[in-house]
Structures are given as C-alpha cells and as structure tokens.
C-alpha cells in the first residue's frame, strides 16, 4: 500500500476542518464563498442529479448506512471466531482491510462535500445583514406589532380556507403541478434576493416518506446530492412552503429560520391560492404562540382578537388521519423512539454549527416577519 493512499483522506479531513475554521474566524470568507462559488454546485452537480426521477441523496444515505453496518459486522464475526477458536480466512482479512481503506477515502471525500455544501454555510452573515428587510434594523417589536402581524395572518388564512375544492372528508383537492410551481415562485423571488437567482432542480419526494413522517420531517436538503426533497405523505397545505424552504437551502440559506422566511415570501405573493394559504399556515402557529406569550396568556385579550377558523385549524395538520394510520401500520420502529432520536440528532447538528438554540431556531422566523412587515402593517 502506498503512503499517499493513507495520507490523502486525512488531508481532505484536515482541509475541511481548515475551511470551517476560516469561516468561523473570517465572516467575509463564507460570504464570498456563498455568493460566488457555492452556486456552481447546483448549476453543475445539481443538474446531473436532477436528471434522476428519484432522490439520489436519499439512496446514498441508505447505502452509507449499509456500508457502515458491513464495516461493524466483520469485527463481530472476528470476536465470534475467537470465542469458537476458529480462524478467519486470510482472504477475508485482506478484503476487510481494503474495505476499511475504501471507507476511509469515502469519509475524506464526504467531509469536504459536507463542509462545502452545508457546514460552511452556517458561517454566512445573517440575511438581515446581507439584504435590506423592513424599515429599521434597530427597532424593538412589542405586543402591538406581534398582535397586528398575528391578526393579519389569521384573517388572511380565514378568508382563503372556504374557497378550496375539497373531497368528502374535507381534504383540499389540488390538480396543478406543485413542484414546478415552487420552482417558478423561487425564481420570481430571485428578483428580490440576488442569491435566489439561477437554476432550481425539481423537488423530489422521499421514497420512505413514512419513516420521515415518524420524525415529523416535511423536507430534507441533501448536501451530497444537491437535491431538495419533500415528504410525499404530508398534507397538501404543507407542500408549497416546504418545497420552497428546501429549495432555498440550495441557494445557500442554510439557517432554518431564514429558509422558513424565504419559503413564506415565495408563497405569500404567489398568484396561486394554495401557495398563499400554505404560507400563512406555515407561520400561524409561531405567531399565535408568541402572541399568547406577549399578552401573558390573558384569555380576555386573546378573545378580543380574530380567532383561527376551525377550517384553518383543521388544515394546519402534518398528516391526515389516514396517512398516520398507514405510517403506523408499516412502521418498523415505534414513532416515539424514531422521533426522539431524530430530534436529538437535529438539535445536536444545529448546536455544533453555531445555532445555540437548536431546533427552537425554526421559530425565529417571527422576528424576520416582524421586520419584513414594518411599515406595511404598523
């Protein structure tokens, strides 16, 4: 075995660590990267993976899990052989050594890809510093502003809810191509945000959507395939804003509150009623919760404001009852177990990348919306 075969993967890992350190120390480095270099990946590699009708990234993930399992299985076999006083064939030992070296190379390559397409993006300057949003960057927002924004969103959602075609169960029927419409709306928003210009691959449904439903996941951005993926089983009102959310990651907006904000903007000004409805439903829960906190959970004050219509509340669901039953029927593991593990992983990943409040950061979209509507609603 040549020395470079052992050294190169380690050099790649160190190179990735160096990029991360450069991004953390020098903010301008990450900003330059996301503005000038990152777009090349979706314009090239993203176009290639976009040719496949299925999610390449999803199957790469399953392949990686199988490869790691195989790596761990051989030591177990070795221990069993020791207990039984059996010898492993020399050929198997050699093959295992080559396989371990192969995975070492894979680790080095993946570390670079993940750094370039994901981790480095966490070091980019906030969207409020890169773009002018709202009238004032220094204004503090209180109960009045939160109430005005919350009431506006509730009223808009209440007005839209009755106009959709529905089936006998009350579920919304939509016959247009949501995926193509999402790409169109994101390209339109590129007229406001420079980084959103350019090519968008077609969002892809996750094959094992039931497993992701157990994790309460609506969509996934796979950095190693440059794909935007969505949960095929979630209720239709979630799909427009979720697709736009995931597509925004492909343009370098990796923070979840910023992706929520962009997903909202892409849908709220759409000429399509479902897209506008999806936008309002995506933030109505955050706004209502923050409003309740702001008024000190005072029931009388809350009752004096517009109430969320029962039809809107019914449409604000993750999965339909029938979809949940299908998920539970086919589940290999208990949903509670999968959800706990997924939450812990996501929270840890966000925290390690400098998002100190972990999954709570999703709700920071309220602050961005308060700034966006400054001068429009208050």
Short mmCIF file of C-alpha atoms in Angstrom, two decimals:
data_model
loop_
_atom_site.label_atom_id
_atom_site.label_comp_id
_atom_site.label_asym_id
_atom_site.label_seq_id
_atom_site.Cartn_x
_atom_site.Cartn_y
_atom_site.Cartn_z
CA UNK A 1 0.00 0.00 0.00
CA UNK A 2 1.38 3.39 -1.00
CA UNK A 3 1.71 6.14 1.62
CA UNK A 4 -0.43 8.63 -0.31
CA UNK A 5 -3.37 6.22 -0.07
CA UNK A 6 -3.27 6.63 3.71
CA UNK A 7 -2.40 10.31 3.82
CA UNK A 8 -4.81 11.75 1.26
CA UNK A 9 -8.11 11.09 3.13
CA UNK A 10 -6.58 12.58 6.28
CA UNK A 11 -5.50 15.65 4.32
CA UNK A 12 -9.06 16.03 3.00
CA UNK A 13 -10.45 15.88 6.53
CA UNK A 14 -7.91 18.47 7.72
CA UNK A 15 -8.75 20.64 4.70
CA UNK A 16 -12.43 20.52 5.70
CA UNK A 17 -11.58 21.49 9.26
CA UNK A 18 -9.48 24.37 7.92
CA UNK A 19 -12.37 25.65 5.82
CA UNK A 20 -14.65 25.55 8.84
CA UNK A 21 -12.13 27.43 10.94
CA UNK A 22 -11.67 30.05 8.20
CA UNK A 23 -15.43 30.53 8.01
CA UNK A 24 -15.75 30.98 11.77
CA UNK A 25 -12.83 33.40 12.06
CA UNK A 26 -13.40 35.44 8.89
CA UNK A 27 -17.04 36.15 8.04
CA UNK A 28 -16.13 37.62 4.67
CA UNK A 29 -14.73 34.25 3.61
CA UNK A 30 -18.08 32.47 3.97
CA UNK A 31 -19.98 35.35 2.37
CA UNK A 32 -17.66 35.35 -0.65
CA UNK A 33 -17.98 31.59 -0.94
CA UNK A 34 -21.79 31.50 -0.86
CA UNK A 35 -22.07 34.40 -3.33
CA UNK A 36 -19.50 33.29 -5.88
CA UNK A 37 -18.58 29.61 -5.56
CA UNK A 38 -21.48 27.72 -3.95
CA UNK A 39 -23.89 28.45 -6.85
CA UNK A 40 -21.62 26.42 -9.15
CA UNK A 41 -22.50 23.17 -7.39
CA UNK A 42 -26.24 23.34 -8.03
CA UNK A 43 -25.65 24.61 -11.57
CA UNK A 44 -23.43 21.60 -12.38
CA UNK A 45 -23.71 18.67 -9.98
CA UNK A 46 -27.31 19.60 -9.13
CA UNK A 47 -28.29 19.45 -12.80
CA UNK A 48 -26.84 15.94 -13.08
CA UNK A 49 -28.60 14.51 -10.01
CA UNK A 50 -31.72 16.35 -11.13
CA UNK A 51 -31.90 14.07 -14.18
CA UNK A 52 -32.82 11.13 -11.96
CA UNK A 53 -36.55 10.72 -11.18
CA UNK A 54 -35.78 9.56 -7.62
CA UNK A 55 -33.85 11.16 -4.76
CA UNK A 56 -30.21 10.27 -5.30
CA UNK A 57 -29.29 11.67 -1.89
CA UNK A 58 -31.83 9.54 -0.06
CA UNK A 59 -30.45 6.33 -1.56
CA UNK A 60 -26.88 7.48 -0.93
CA UNK A 61 -27.87 7.81 2.73
CA UNK A 62 -29.21 4.25 2.86
CA UNK A 63 -26.13 2.97 1.06
CA UNK A 64 -23.90 4.70 3.62
CA UNK A 65 -25.83 3.04 6.46
CA UNK A 66 -25.38 -0.37 4.82
CA UNK A 67 -21.64 0.24 4.31
CA UNK A 68 -21.14 1.21 7.96
CA UNK A 69 -23.11 -1.85 9.04
CA UNK A 70 -20.83 -4.06 6.94
CA UNK A 71 -17.77 -2.41 8.49
CA UNK A 72 -19.03 -3.17 12.00
CA UNK A 73 -20.25 -6.67 11.18
CA UNK A 74 -16.80 -8.14 10.43
CA UNK A 75 -15.32 -7.35 13.90
CA UNK A 76 -18.34 -9.09 15.42
CA UNK A 77 -17.64 -12.14 13.26
CA UNK A 78 -14.00 -11.96 14.32
CA UNK A 79 -14.97 -11.97 18.02
CA UNK A 80 -17.30 -14.90 17.49
CA UNK A 81 -14.50 -16.80 15.76
CA UNK A 82 -12.19 -16.11 18.70
CA UNK A 83 -14.78 -17.45 21.12
CA UNK A 84 -15.28 -20.54 19.00
CA UNK A 85 -11.49 -20.81 18.48
CA UNK A 86 -11.87 -20.55 14.71
CA UNK A 87 -9.58 -18.66 12.37
CA UNK A 88 -10.79 -16.06 9.91
CA UNK A 89 -9.73 -16.80 6.32
CA UNK A 90 -6.73 -14.68 5.28
CA UNK A 91 -8.62 -13.56 2.18
CA UNK A 92 -11.40 -12.13 4.34
CA UNK A 93 -8.87 -10.22 6.44
CA UNK A 94 -7.31 -8.68 3.34
CA UNK A 95 -10.69 -7.77 1.87
CA UNK A 96 -11.73 -6.17 5.15
CA UNK A 97 -8.54 -4.08 5.21
CA UNK A 98 -9.19 -2.84 1.69
CA UNK A 99 -12.82 -2.14 2.52
CA UNK A 100 -11.84 -0.14 5.62
CA UNK A 101 -9.39 1.89 3.49
CA UNK A 102 -12.15 2.48 0.93
CA UNK A 103 -14.47 3.83 3.66
CA UNK A 104 -11.62 5.99 4.93
CA UNK A 105 -11.44 7.57 1.48
CA UNK A 106 -15.22 7.96 1.41
CA UNK A 107 -15.06 9.72 4.79
CA UNK A 108 -12.43 12.15 3.49
CA UNK A 109 -14.44 12.99 0.37
CA UNK A 110 -17.75 13.28 2.23
CA UNK A 111 -16.20 15.58 4.84
CA UNK A 112 -15.19 18.01 2.08
CA UNK A 113 -18.60 17.84 0.37
CA UNK A 114 -20.47 18.36 3.64
CA UNK A 115 -18.24 21.29 4.54
CA UNK A 116 -18.65 22.98 1.14
CA UNK A 117 -22.39 22.32 0.77
CA UNK A 118 -23.59 22.56 4.35
CA UNK A 119 -21.41 23.35 7.36
CA UNK A 120 -19.63 26.34 5.83
CA UNK A 121 -23.00 27.92 5.04
CA UNK A 122 -23.73 28.24 8.77
CA UNK A 123 -20.95 30.84 8.98
CA UNK A 124 -22.54 33.18 6.40
CA UNK A 125 -23.73 36.61 7.57
CA UNK A 126 -27.43 36.73 8.56
CA UNK A 127 -29.96 37.59 5.86
CA UNK A 128 -30.75 40.86 7.68
CA UNK A 129 -27.15 41.99 7.16
CA UNK A 130 -26.97 40.93 3.53
CA UNK A 131 -30.34 42.34 2.44
CA UNK A 132 -32.47 45.30 3.44
CA UNK A 133 -35.53 43.88 5.20
CA UNK A 134 -38.06 46.22 6.76
CA UNK A 135 -37.68 49.88 7.62
CA UNK A 136 -35.42 49.74 10.66
CA UNK A 137 -32.72 47.36 11.79
CA UNK A 138 -32.67 48.69 15.36
CA UNK A 139 -36.39 48.79 16.19
CA UNK A 140 -37.70 46.64 19.04
CA UNK A 141 -41.07 44.99 18.48
CA UNK A 142 -43.63 44.51 21.24
CA UNK A 143 -47.18 43.32 21.83
CA UNK A 144 -48.81 45.73 19.37
CA UNK A 145 -46.66 44.67 16.44
CA UNK A 146 -46.94 40.96 17.23
CA UNK A 147 -50.71 41.31 17.57
CA UNK A 148 -51.01 43.19 14.26
CA UNK A 149 -48.95 40.60 12.40
CA UNK A 150 -50.69 37.65 14.03
CA UNK A 151 -54.15 39.10 13.32
CA UNK A 152 -53.25 39.80 9.69
CA UNK A 153 -52.08 36.23 9.07
CA UNK A 154 -55.12 34.77 10.83
CA UNK A 155 -57.52 36.94 8.81
CA UNK A 156 -55.83 36.07 5.51
CA UNK A 157 -55.91 32.35 6.28
CA UNK A 158 -59.55 32.52 7.40
CA UNK A 159 -60.52 34.24 4.13
CA UNK A 160 -58.79 31.68 1.93
CA UNK A 161 -59.93 28.50 3.69
CA UNK A 162 -63.52 28.26 2.29
CA UNK A 163 -62.57 28.69 -1.36
CA UNK A 164 -60.74 25.41 -1.96
CA UNK A 165 -62.25 22.40 -3.67
CA UNK A 166 -62.46 19.58 -1.13
CA UNK A 167 -63.28 15.88 -1.10
CA UNK A 168 -65.91 14.16 1.06
CA UNK A 169 -63.51 14.13 4.04
CA UNK A 170 -62.87 17.85 3.78
CA UNK A 171 -59.34 17.47 2.40
CA UNK A 172 -58.19 20.04 -0.16
CA UNK A 173 -58.04 18.92 -3.79
CA UNK A 174 -55.29 20.47 -5.93
CA UNK A 175 -54.69 19.48 -9.55
CA UNK A 176 -51.74 21.67 -10.54
CA UNK A 177 -48.04 20.71 -10.52
CA UNK A 178 -46.86 21.92 -7.11
CA UNK A 179 -43.21 21.09 -7.76
CA UNK A 180 -42.99 23.14 -10.93
CA UNK A 181 -44.92 25.99 -9.34
CA UNK A 182 -42.47 26.03 -6.41
CA UNK A 183 -39.53 26.42 -8.81
CA UNK A 184 -41.38 29.24 -10.57
CA UNK A 185 -42.06 31.12 -7.32
CA UNK A 186 -38.45 30.78 -6.19
CA UNK A 187 -37.19 32.15 -9.49
CA UNK A 188 -39.59 35.08 -9.09
CA UNK A 189 -38.23 35.79 -5.60
CA UNK A 190 -34.77 35.89 -7.17
CA UNK A 191 -35.71 39.36 -8.36
CA UNK A 192 -35.59 40.48 -4.71
CA UNK A 193 -32.81 38.30 -3.33
CA UNK A 194 -29.80 38.05 -5.64
CA UNK A 195 -28.71 34.69 -4.24
CA UNK A 196 -32.02 33.09 -5.24
CA UNK A 197 -31.42 33.56 -8.96
CA UNK A 198 -30.40 30.70 -11.23
CA UNK A 199 -31.27 27.06 -11.76
CA UNK A 200 -33.58 25.08 -9.48
CA UNK A 201 -33.84 21.29 -9.71
CA UNK A 202 -37.28 19.74 -9.43
CA UNK A 203 -38.11 18.88 -5.78
CA UNK A 204 -38.22 15.13 -5.23
CA UNK A 205 -40.50 13.10 -3.00
CA UNK A 206 -38.78 10.94 -0.38
CA UNK A 207 -39.20 7.25 -1.13
CA UNK A 208 -39.51 6.24 2.53
CA UNK A 209 -41.73 9.17 3.46
CA UNK A 210 -43.36 7.14 6.24
CA UNK A 211 -40.04 6.92 8.11
CA UNK A 212 -39.55 10.69 7.78
CA UNK A 213 -43.15 11.25 8.90
CA UNK A 214 -42.26 9.49 12.15
CA UNK A 215 -39.61 12.18 12.61
CA UNK A 216 -42.12 14.99 11.78
CA UNK A 217 -39.91 15.92 8.83
CA UNK A 218 -41.55 17.78 5.95
CA UNK A 219 -38.48 18.03 3.77
CA UNK A 220 -34.78 17.36 3.51
CA UNK A 221 -31.84 19.05 1.81
CA UNK A 222 -29.15 16.54 0.88
CA UNK A 223 -25.82 18.42 0.59
CA UNK A 224 -24.06 15.45 -1.02
CA UNK A 225 -26.52 15.33 -3.93
CA UNK A 226 -27.69 18.97 -4.10
CA UNK A 227 -31.35 17.97 -4.02
CA UNK A 228 -34.45 19.42 -2.37
CA UNK A 229 -36.67 16.63 -1.05
CA UNK A 230 -40.16 16.65 0.41
CA UNK A 231 -42.35 14.25 2.38
CA UNK A 232 -44.87 12.73 -0.06
CA UNK A 233 -47.27 11.75 2.73
CA UNK A 234 -47.73 15.11 4.43
CA UNK A 235 -50.95 17.04 3.96
CA UNK A 236 -51.07 19.16 0.84
CA UNK A 237 -51.11 22.53 2.65
CA UNK A 238 -47.53 21.86 3.79
CA UNK A 239 -46.13 21.08 0.37
CA UNK A 240 -45.74 24.51 -1.33
CA UNK A 241 -43.91 26.22 1.51
CA UNK A 242 -41.87 23.10 2.36
CA UNK A 243 -40.63 22.76 -1.23
CA UNK A 244 -39.65 26.44 -1.35
CA UNK A 245 -38.00 26.08 2.06
CA UNK A 246 -35.82 23.20 0.85
CA UNK A 247 -35.03 24.94 -2.46
CA UNK A 248 -33.75 27.95 -0.51
CA UNK A 249 -31.09 25.69 1.07
CA UNK A 250 -29.79 25.03 -2.45
CA UNK A 251 -29.09 28.75 -2.72
CA UNK A 252 -27.05 28.93 0.47
CA UNK A 253 -29.71 29.85 3.04
CA UNK A 254 -28.99 27.01 5.45
CA UNK A 255 -30.41 28.52 8.66
CA UNK A 256 -33.91 27.18 9.28
CA UNK A 257 -35.47 30.49 10.31
CA UNK A 258 -34.16 32.11 7.10
CA UNK A 259 -35.39 29.17 4.99
CA UNK A 260 -38.79 29.45 6.70
CA UNK A 261 -38.83 33.15 5.89
CA UNK A 262 -37.89 32.64 2.24
CA UNK A 263 -40.41 29.82 1.89
CA UNK A 264 -43.07 32.15 3.25
CA UNK A 265 -42.15 35.02 0.91
CA UNK A 266 -42.01 32.74 -2.13
CA UNK A 267 -45.56 31.55 -1.44
CA UNK A 268 -47.31 34.57 0.09
CA UNK A 269 -47.07 36.74 -3.05
CA UNK A 270 -47.99 33.90 -5.40
CA UNK A 271 -50.99 34.13 -7.69
CA UNK A 272 -51.88 30.61 -6.58
CA UNK A 273 -54.29 30.41 -3.63
CA UNK A 274 -52.86 27.18 -2.23
CA UNK A 275 -49.38 28.68 -2.14
CA UNK A 276 -50.61 31.76 -0.27
CA UNK A 277 -52.60 29.57 2.12
CA UNK A 278 -49.56 27.38 2.71
CA UNK A 279 -47.51 30.47 3.57
CA UNK A 280 -49.96 31.67 6.21
CA UNK A 281 -50.39 28.22 7.73
CA UNK A 282 -46.61 27.77 7.95
CA UNK A 283 -46.23 30.70 10.39
CA UNK A 284 -49.62 30.97 12.06
CA UNK A 285 -48.62 28.61 14.87
CA UNK A 286 -45.41 30.51 15.66
CA UNK A 287 -47.24 33.85 15.66
CA UNK A 288 -50.15 32.64 17.76
CA UNK A 289 -47.81 31.15 20.34
CA UNK A 290 -45.67 34.30 20.57
CA UNK A 291 -48.80 36.45 20.81
CA UNK A 292 -50.10 34.37 23.73
CA UNK A 293 -46.75 34.76 25.47
CA UNK A 294 -46.68 38.50 24.81
CA UNK A 295 -50.11 39.07 26.43
CA UNK A 296 -49.23 36.90 29.41
CA UNK A 297 -51.70 34.18 28.42
CA UNK A 298 -54.59 36.57 29.13
CA UNK A 299 -57.72 34.85 27.81
CA UNK A 300 -59.82 38.03 27.58
CA UNK A 301 -57.25 39.86 25.47
CA UNK A 302 -56.84 36.83 23.24
CA UNK A 303 -60.60 36.52 22.72
CA UNK A 304 -60.78 40.16 21.62
CA UNK A 305 -58.63 39.37 18.59
CA UNK A 306 -59.55 37.43 15.41
CA UNK A 307 -59.86 33.73 16.13
CA UNK A 308 -58.37 30.99 13.97
CA UNK A 309 -61.23 29.47 11.98
CA UNK A 310 -61.98 25.79 12.62
CA UNK A 311 -61.37 25.02 8.94
CA UNK A 312 -57.95 26.66 9.13
CA UNK A 313 -57.16 24.73 12.30
CA UNK A 314 -58.16 21.51 10.53
CA UNK A 315 -55.94 22.33 7.54
CA UNK A 316 -53.00 23.06 9.84
CA UNK A 317 -52.09 19.40 10.08
CA UNK A 318 -48.93 17.49 9.30
CA UNK A 319 -50.55 14.29 8.08
CA UNK A 320 -54.16 13.25 7.59
CA UNK A 321 -55.61 10.60 9.89
CA UNK A 322 -55.47 8.04 7.07
CA UNK A 323 -51.80 8.82 6.36
CA UNK A 324 -50.88 8.44 10.03
CA UNK A 325 -52.61 5.08 10.14
CA UNK A 326 -50.61 3.98 7.10
CA UNK A 327 -47.36 5.18 8.67
CA UNK A 328 -48.01 3.32 11.93
CA UNK A 329 -49.09 0.19 10.11
CA UNK A 330 -45.84 -0.01 8.12
CA UNK A 331 -43.51 1.29 10.84
CA UNK A 332 -40.55 -0.92 11.79
CA UNK A 333 -39.76 1.12 14.91
CA UNK A 334 -42.08 2.97 17.28
CA UNK A 335 -42.72 6.57 16.24
CA UNK A 336 -41.80 7.86 19.72
CA UNK A 337 -38.38 6.20 19.50
CA UNK A 338 -37.67 7.47 15.98
CA UNK A 339 -38.85 10.99 16.85
CA UNK A 340 -36.67 11.19 19.97
CA UNK A 341 -33.57 10.05 18.10
CA UNK A 342 -34.24 12.40 15.17
CA UNK A 343 -34.81 15.41 17.46
CA UNK A 344 -31.60 14.70 19.36
CA UNK A 345 -29.59 14.37 16.14
CA UNK A 346 -31.02 17.54 14.56
CA UNK A 347 -30.64 19.57 17.74
CA UNK A 348 -27.02 18.43 18.12
CA UNK A 349 -26.22 19.18 14.47
CA UNK A 350 -27.62 22.71 14.70
CA UNK A 351 -25.87 23.40 18.01
CA UNK A 352 -22.49 22.19 16.70
CA UNK A 353 -22.87 24.54 13.73
CA UNK A 354 -23.33 27.58 15.93
CA UNK A 355 -27.14 27.61 16.21
CA UNK A 356 -27.16 27.76 20.00
CA UNK A 357 -30.93 27.30 20.43
CA UNK A 358 -31.02 24.19 18.24
CA UNK A 359 -34.43 23.26 16.80
CA UNK A 360 -36.03 26.24 18.56
CA UNK A 361 -34.35 28.36 15.86
CA UNK A 362 -37.16 27.42 13.43
CA UNK A 363 -39.49 29.82 15.28
CA UNK A 364 -37.11 32.78 14.87
CA UNK A 365 -38.91 33.38 11.59
CA UNK A 366 -41.29 35.58 13.64
CA UNK A 367 -38.53 38.14 14.13
CA UNK A 368 -37.85 38.22 10.41
CA UNK A 369 -41.55 38.63 9.63
CA UNK A 370 -41.88 41.47 12.13
CA UNK A 371 -39.11 43.31 10.31
CA UNK A 372 -40.50 42.49 6.87
CA UNK A 373 -43.93 43.92 7.70
CA UNK A 374 -42.53 47.02 9.40
CA UNK A 375 -44.05 49.95 7.53
CA UNK A 376 -46.74 47.74 5.98
CA UNK A 377 -48.85 46.70 8.96
CA UNK A 378 -47.54 49.03 11.70
#
